């Protein structure tokens, strides 16, 4: 597939490398091209563009920006370019304040989610929440003693979810569909839970697994 990734941070770079490794072509959209020059030298197969051009390029789009910047990243022509496409929402609604007792503060409430806000703002795009509940180190081809971890995902469009499920499997995860976009209210707080051992004990080397 042609995959457009919006973002230039560690998550965006990790997912770009993973997509290349698994045979996809990638355009990375950024507002800060200067910060990606070293990355591009190490990954010459990645195209560099704007949010708009990356969204246009992608048959599948990945949103990998800071949560507080997610709505702005999809503004203007970028929002038009994602229409009728699957958009993996890898963001989390983390507030710009320090964690309290190891718990990240969100700018959403318990009966709300960032992905629902994005879906409401762009009803013709097909958002799928995924890759938001683990650190970048384990997003692609995770190697953990307990075997392949579980990647929970949700969204309203079944065809879009099938596209995302395929990528999840390629990246070495067991996919688990938890339903419609409303389920993002449960998936986004997994970020808070995943981060707790890190903030409390410096333990960032873990992932979730559903046992049944």
mmCIF file of C-alpha atoms in Angstrom:
data_model
loop_
_atom_site.group_PDB
_atom_site.id
_atom_site.type_symbol
_atom_site.label_atom_id
_atom_site.label_comp_id
_atom_site.label_asym_id
_atom_site.label_seq_id
_atom_site.Cartn_x
_atom_site.Cartn_y
_atom_site.Cartn_z
ATOM 1 C CA UNK A 1 0.000 0.000 0.000
ATOM 2 C CA UNK A 2 0.848 3.651 -0.239
ATOM 3 C CA UNK A 3 0.733 4.928 3.330
ATOM 4 C CA UNK A 4 0.674 8.576 4.346
ATOM 5 C CA UNK A 5 1.821 9.320 7.883
ATOM 6 C CA UNK A 6 1.047 12.658 9.505
ATOM 7 C CA UNK A 7 3.660 13.532 12.105
ATOM 8 C CA UNK A 8 7.400 13.766 12.609
ATOM 9 C CA UNK A 9 7.956 12.471 16.154
ATOM 10 C CA UNK A 10 9.165 9.090 17.388
ATOM 11 C CA UNK A 11 5.847 7.328 16.781
ATOM 12 C CA UNK A 12 5.558 8.630 13.214
ATOM 13 C CA UNK A 13 9.171 7.682 12.446
ATOM 14 C CA UNK A 14 8.789 4.203 13.971
ATOM 15 C CA UNK A 15 5.622 3.477 12.011
ATOM 16 C CA UNK A 16 7.231 4.782 8.819
ATOM 17 C CA UNK A 17 10.174 2.413 9.256
ATOM 18 C CA UNK A 18 7.787 -0.453 10.001
ATOM 19 C CA UNK A 19 5.733 0.223 6.898
ATOM 20 C CA UNK A 20 8.860 0.238 4.732
ATOM 21 C CA UNK A 21 10.127 -2.958 6.357
ATOM 22 C CA UNK A 22 6.870 -4.699 5.498
ATOM 23 C CA UNK A 23 6.834 -3.666 1.863
ATOM 24 C CA UNK A 24 4.734 -0.488 1.853
ATOM 25 C CA UNK A 25 5.688 2.879 0.405
ATOM 26 C CA UNK A 26 5.548 5.860 2.742
ATOM 27 C CA UNK A 27 5.196 9.613 2.623
ATOM 28 C CA UNK A 28 5.781 11.376 5.929
ATOM 29 C CA UNK A 29 3.906 14.642 6.317
ATOM 30 C CA UNK A 30 5.410 17.254 8.603
ATOM 31 C CA UNK A 31 5.449 20.927 9.455
ATOM 32 C CA UNK A 32 9.081 20.646 10.590
ATOM 33 C CA UNK A 33 11.096 19.096 7.727
ATOM 34 C CA UNK A 34 14.410 20.196 9.216
ATOM 35 C CA UNK A 35 14.027 17.854 12.185
ATOM 36 C CA UNK A 36 13.698 14.852 9.852
ATOM 37 C CA UNK A 37 16.875 15.220 7.803
ATOM 38 C CA UNK A 38 18.855 12.637 9.802
ATOM 39 C CA UNK A 39 15.903 10.258 9.678
ATOM 40 C CA UNK A 40 15.627 10.631 5.898
ATOM 41 C CA UNK A 41 19.342 9.957 5.457
ATOM 42 C CA UNK A 42 18.909 6.717 7.406
ATOM 43 C CA UNK A 43 15.655 5.838 5.606
ATOM 44 C CA UNK A 44 16.040 7.005 2.008
ATOM 45 C CA UNK A 45 12.886 5.170 0.909
ATOM 46 C CA UNK A 46 10.633 7.569 2.844
ATOM 47 C CA UNK A 47 9.149 10.491 0.919
ATOM 48 C CA UNK A 48 8.795 13.799 2.721
ATOM 49 C CA UNK A 49 5.819 16.101 2.294
ATOM 50 C CA UNK A 50 3.231 18.192 4.072
ATOM 51 C CA UNK A 51 0.244 16.907 6.019
ATOM 52 C CA UNK A 52 -1.865 17.569 2.927
ATOM 53 C CA UNK A 53 0.388 15.790 0.423
ATOM 54 C CA UNK A 54 0.906 12.805 2.731
ATOM 55 C CA UNK A 55 -2.851 12.482 3.239
ATOM 56 C CA UNK A 56 -3.374 12.647 -0.532
ATOM 57 C CA UNK A 57 -0.613 10.101 -1.161
ATOM 58 C CA UNK A 58 -1.869 7.491 1.258
ATOM 59 C CA UNK A 59 -4.318 4.767 0.378
ATOM 60 C CA UNK A 60 -4.207 4.394 4.150
ATOM 61 C CA UNK A 61 -3.387 7.350 6.424
ATOM 62 C CA UNK A 62 -1.850 7.243 9.897
ATOM 63 C CA UNK A 63 -2.352 10.162 12.264
ATOM 64 C CA UNK A 64 0.670 10.195 14.593
ATOM 65 C CA UNK A 65 0.835 13.704 16.018
ATOM 66 C CA UNK A 66 0.530 14.988 19.562
ATOM 67 C CA UNK A 67 -3.068 14.554 20.703
ATOM 68 C CA UNK A 68 -3.566 18.235 21.338
ATOM 69 C CA UNK A 69 -2.510 18.936 17.727
ATOM 70 C CA UNK A 70 -4.664 16.241 16.108
ATOM 71 C CA UNK A 71 -7.649 18.380 15.167
ATOM 72 C CA UNK A 72 -5.470 21.131 13.696
ATOM 73 C CA UNK A 73 -3.395 18.591 11.738
ATOM 74 C CA UNK A 74 -6.530 17.550 9.837
ATOM 75 C CA UNK A 75 -7.649 21.082 9.044
ATOM 76 C CA UNK A 76 -8.166 22.595 5.597
ATOM 77 C CA UNK A 77 -7.313 20.509 2.529
ATOM 78 C CA UNK A 78 -5.853 17.718 4.658
ATOM 79 C CA UNK A 79 -9.350 17.000 5.925
ATOM 80 C CA UNK A 80 -10.587 16.771 2.345
ATOM 81 C CA UNK A 81 -7.732 14.431 1.397
ATOM 82 C CA UNK A 82 -8.671 11.844 4.044
ATOM 83 C CA UNK A 83 -12.265 11.501 2.848
ATOM 84 C CA UNK A 84 -13.253 7.899 2.048
ATOM 85 C CA UNK A 85 -9.965 6.591 3.437
ATOM 86 C CA UNK A 86 -9.057 4.515 6.470
ATOM 87 C CA UNK A 87 -7.239 6.719 8.987
ATOM 88 C CA UNK A 88 -5.397 5.005 11.826
ATOM 89 C CA UNK A 89 -5.686 7.260 14.856
ATOM 90 C CA UNK A 90 -2.602 6.542 16.962
ATOM 91 C CA UNK A 91 -3.047 9.655 19.113
ATOM 92 C CA UNK A 92 -4.018 10.060 22.750
ATOM 93 C CA UNK A 93 -5.696 13.090 24.379
ATOM 94 C CA UNK A 94 -2.839 13.834 26.766
ATOM 95 C CA UNK A 95 -3.081 17.236 28.457
ATOM 96 C CA UNK A 96 -0.048 19.523 28.632
ATOM 97 C CA UNK A 97 0.431 19.023 32.374
ATOM 98 C CA UNK A 98 2.652 16.612 34.345
ATOM 99 C CA UNK A 99 1.235 13.219 35.364
ATOM 100 C CA UNK A 100 -0.203 12.966 38.872
ATOM 101 C CA UNK A 101 0.995 9.928 40.848
ATOM 102 C CA UNK A 102 2.027 8.428 37.528
ATOM 103 C CA UNK A 103 -1.363 8.998 35.854
ATOM 104 C CA UNK A 104 -1.447 11.083 32.696
ATOM 105 C CA UNK A 105 -4.160 13.722 32.587
ATOM 106 C CA UNK A 106 -6.483 13.721 29.563
ATOM 107 C CA UNK A 107 -8.306 16.694 28.073
ATOM 108 C CA UNK A 108 -11.300 14.444 27.303
ATOM 109 C CA UNK A 109 -13.824 13.037 29.760
ATOM 110 C CA UNK A 110 -14.893 9.452 30.539
ATOM 111 C CA UNK A 111 -17.838 9.630 28.124
ATOM 112 C CA UNK A 112 -15.832 11.213 25.326
ATOM 113 C CA UNK A 113 -12.761 10.370 23.247
ATOM 114 C CA UNK A 114 -10.432 12.186 20.916
ATOM 115 C CA UNK A 115 -11.198 9.785 18.078
ATOM 116 C CA UNK A 116 -14.923 10.442 18.375
ATOM 117 C CA UNK A 117 -14.215 14.160 18.089
ATOM 118 C CA UNK A 118 -12.110 13.560 14.980
ATOM 119 C CA UNK A 119 -14.745 11.296 13.441
ATOM 120 C CA UNK A 120 -17.470 13.876 14.093
ATOM 121 C CA UNK A 121 -15.342 16.613 12.514
ATOM 122 C CA UNK A 122 -14.591 14.448 9.443
ATOM 123 C CA UNK A 123 -17.646 12.224 8.889
ATOM 124 C CA UNK A 124 -16.510 11.069 5.439
ATOM 125 C CA UNK A 125 -13.203 9.675 6.742
ATOM 126 C CA UNK A 126 -13.014 6.232 8.352
ATOM 127 C CA UNK A 127 -11.099 6.510 11.616
ATOM 128 C CA UNK A 128 -9.738 3.407 13.340
ATOM 129 C CA UNK A 129 -8.135 3.734 16.764
ATOM 130 C CA UNK A 130 -4.978 1.585 16.969
ATOM 131 C CA UNK A 131 -1.317 1.730 18.065
ATOM 132 C CA UNK A 132 -2.170 4.102 20.930
ATOM 133 C CA UNK A 133 -1.698 1.658 23.821
ATOM 134 C CA UNK A 134 2.018 0.874 23.613
ATOM 135 C CA UNK A 135 5.302 2.761 23.335
ATOM 136 C CA UNK A 136 7.038 3.256 20.011
ATOM 137 C CA UNK A 137 9.720 0.672 20.855
ATOM 138 C CA UNK A 138 7.204 -2.170 20.568
ATOM 139 C CA UNK A 139 4.885 -0.889 17.845
ATOM 140 C CA UNK A 140 6.523 -2.892 15.076
ATOM 141 C CA UNK A 141 7.601 -6.536 15.390
ATOM 142 C CA UNK A 142 7.456 -6.658 19.219
ATOM 143 C CA UNK A 143 9.581 -9.329 20.868
ATOM 144 C CA UNK A 144 8.268 -10.142 24.324
ATOM 145 C CA UNK A 145 8.585 -13.351 26.398
ATOM 146 C CA UNK A 146 4.796 -13.809 26.500
ATOM 147 C CA UNK A 147 4.505 -14.003 22.725
ATOM 148 C CA UNK A 148 2.689 -11.657 20.372
ATOM 149 C CA UNK A 149 0.759 -8.998 22.315
ATOM 150 C CA UNK A 150 -2.794 -7.876 21.563
ATOM 151 C CA UNK A 151 -3.535 -4.723 19.600
ATOM 152 C CA UNK A 152 -7.025 -3.482 20.385
ATOM 153 C CA UNK A 153 -8.700 -1.426 17.672
ATOM 154 C CA UNK A 154 -12.101 0.109 16.968
ATOM 155 C CA UNK A 155 -13.952 2.130 14.352
ATOM 156 C CA UNK A 156 -17.245 2.450 12.529
ATOM 157 C CA UNK A 157 -16.298 1.244 9.046
ATOM 158 C CA UNK A 158 -15.774 -2.507 8.575
ATOM 159 C CA UNK A 159 -13.696 -2.235 5.402
ATOM 160 C CA UNK A 160 -11.367 0.289 7.035
ATOM 161 C CA UNK A 161 -10.980 -1.996 10.042
ATOM 162 C CA UNK A 162 -10.034 -4.898 7.775
ATOM 163 C CA UNK A 163 -7.272 -2.772 6.225
ATOM 164 C CA UNK A 164 -5.977 -1.849 9.664
ATOM 165 C CA UNK A 165 -6.235 -5.437 10.921
ATOM 166 C CA UNK A 166 -4.014 -6.538 8.038
ATOM 167 C CA UNK A 167 -1.362 -3.988 9.007
ATOM 168 C CA UNK A 168 -1.605 -4.959 12.690
ATOM 169 C CA UNK A 169 -0.912 -8.593 11.773
ATOM 170 C CA UNK A 170 1.979 -7.587 9.523
ATOM 171 C CA UNK A 171 3.490 -5.694 12.429
ATOM 172 C CA UNK A 172 3.505 -8.833 14.575
ATOM 173 C CA UNK A 173 0.441 -8.275 16.761
ATOM 174 C CA UNK A 174 -2.747 -10.195 17.474
ATOM 175 C CA UNK A 175 -5.572 -7.840 16.420
ATOM 176 C CA UNK A 176 -8.711 -7.613 18.546
ATOM 177 C CA UNK A 177 -11.725 -5.634 17.347
ATOM 178 C CA UNK A 178 -13.584 -3.991 20.238
ATOM 179 C CA UNK A 179 -16.346 -2.403 18.173
ATOM 180 C CA UNK A 180 -17.380 1.014 16.996
ATOM 181 C CA UNK A 181 -15.774 4.428 17.515
ATOM 182 C CA UNK A 182 -17.429 4.759 20.922
ATOM 183 C CA UNK A 183 -15.019 2.079 22.155
ATOM 184 C CA UNK A 184 -12.197 4.620 21.851
ATOM 185 C CA UNK A 185 -13.444 5.848 25.243
ATOM 186 C CA UNK A 186 -12.033 2.591 26.621
ATOM 187 C CA UNK A 187 -8.976 2.293 24.366
ATOM 188 C CA UNK A 188 -7.503 5.748 24.900
ATOM 189 C CA UNK A 189 -7.173 5.247 28.691
ATOM 190 C CA UNK A 190 -5.054 2.145 27.968
ATOM 191 C CA UNK A 191 -2.324 4.691 27.275
ATOM 192 C CA UNK A 192 -2.611 5.879 30.875
ATOM 193 C CA UNK A 193 -2.422 2.311 32.150
ATOM 194 C CA UNK A 194 0.507 1.426 29.879
ATOM 195 C CA UNK A 195 2.472 4.468 31.101
ATOM 196 C CA UNK A 196 1.906 3.883 34.819
ATOM 197 C CA UNK A 197 4.704 1.295 35.329
ATOM 198 C CA UNK A 198 7.036 3.614 33.446
ATOM 199 C CA UNK A 199 6.341 6.680 35.536
ATOM 200 C CA UNK A 200 6.282 4.740 38.821
ATOM 201 C CA UNK A 201 9.129 2.263 38.309
ATOM 202 C CA UNK A 202 10.910 3.146 35.071
ATOM 203 C CA UNK A 203 9.452 0.035 33.396
ATOM 204 C CA UNK A 204 8.514 0.725 29.777
ATOM 205 C CA UNK A 205 9.082 -2.751 28.310
ATOM 206 C CA UNK A 206 5.634 -4.289 28.277
ATOM 207 C CA UNK A 207 2.445 -4.589 26.228
ATOM 208 C CA UNK A 208 -1.108 -5.814 26.770
ATOM 209 C CA UNK A 209 -2.294 -9.311 25.923
ATOM 210 C CA UNK A 210 -5.851 -10.628 26.006
ATOM 211 C CA UNK A 211 -5.996 -14.148 27.454
ATOM 212 C CA UNK A 212 -9.045 -16.319 26.896
#
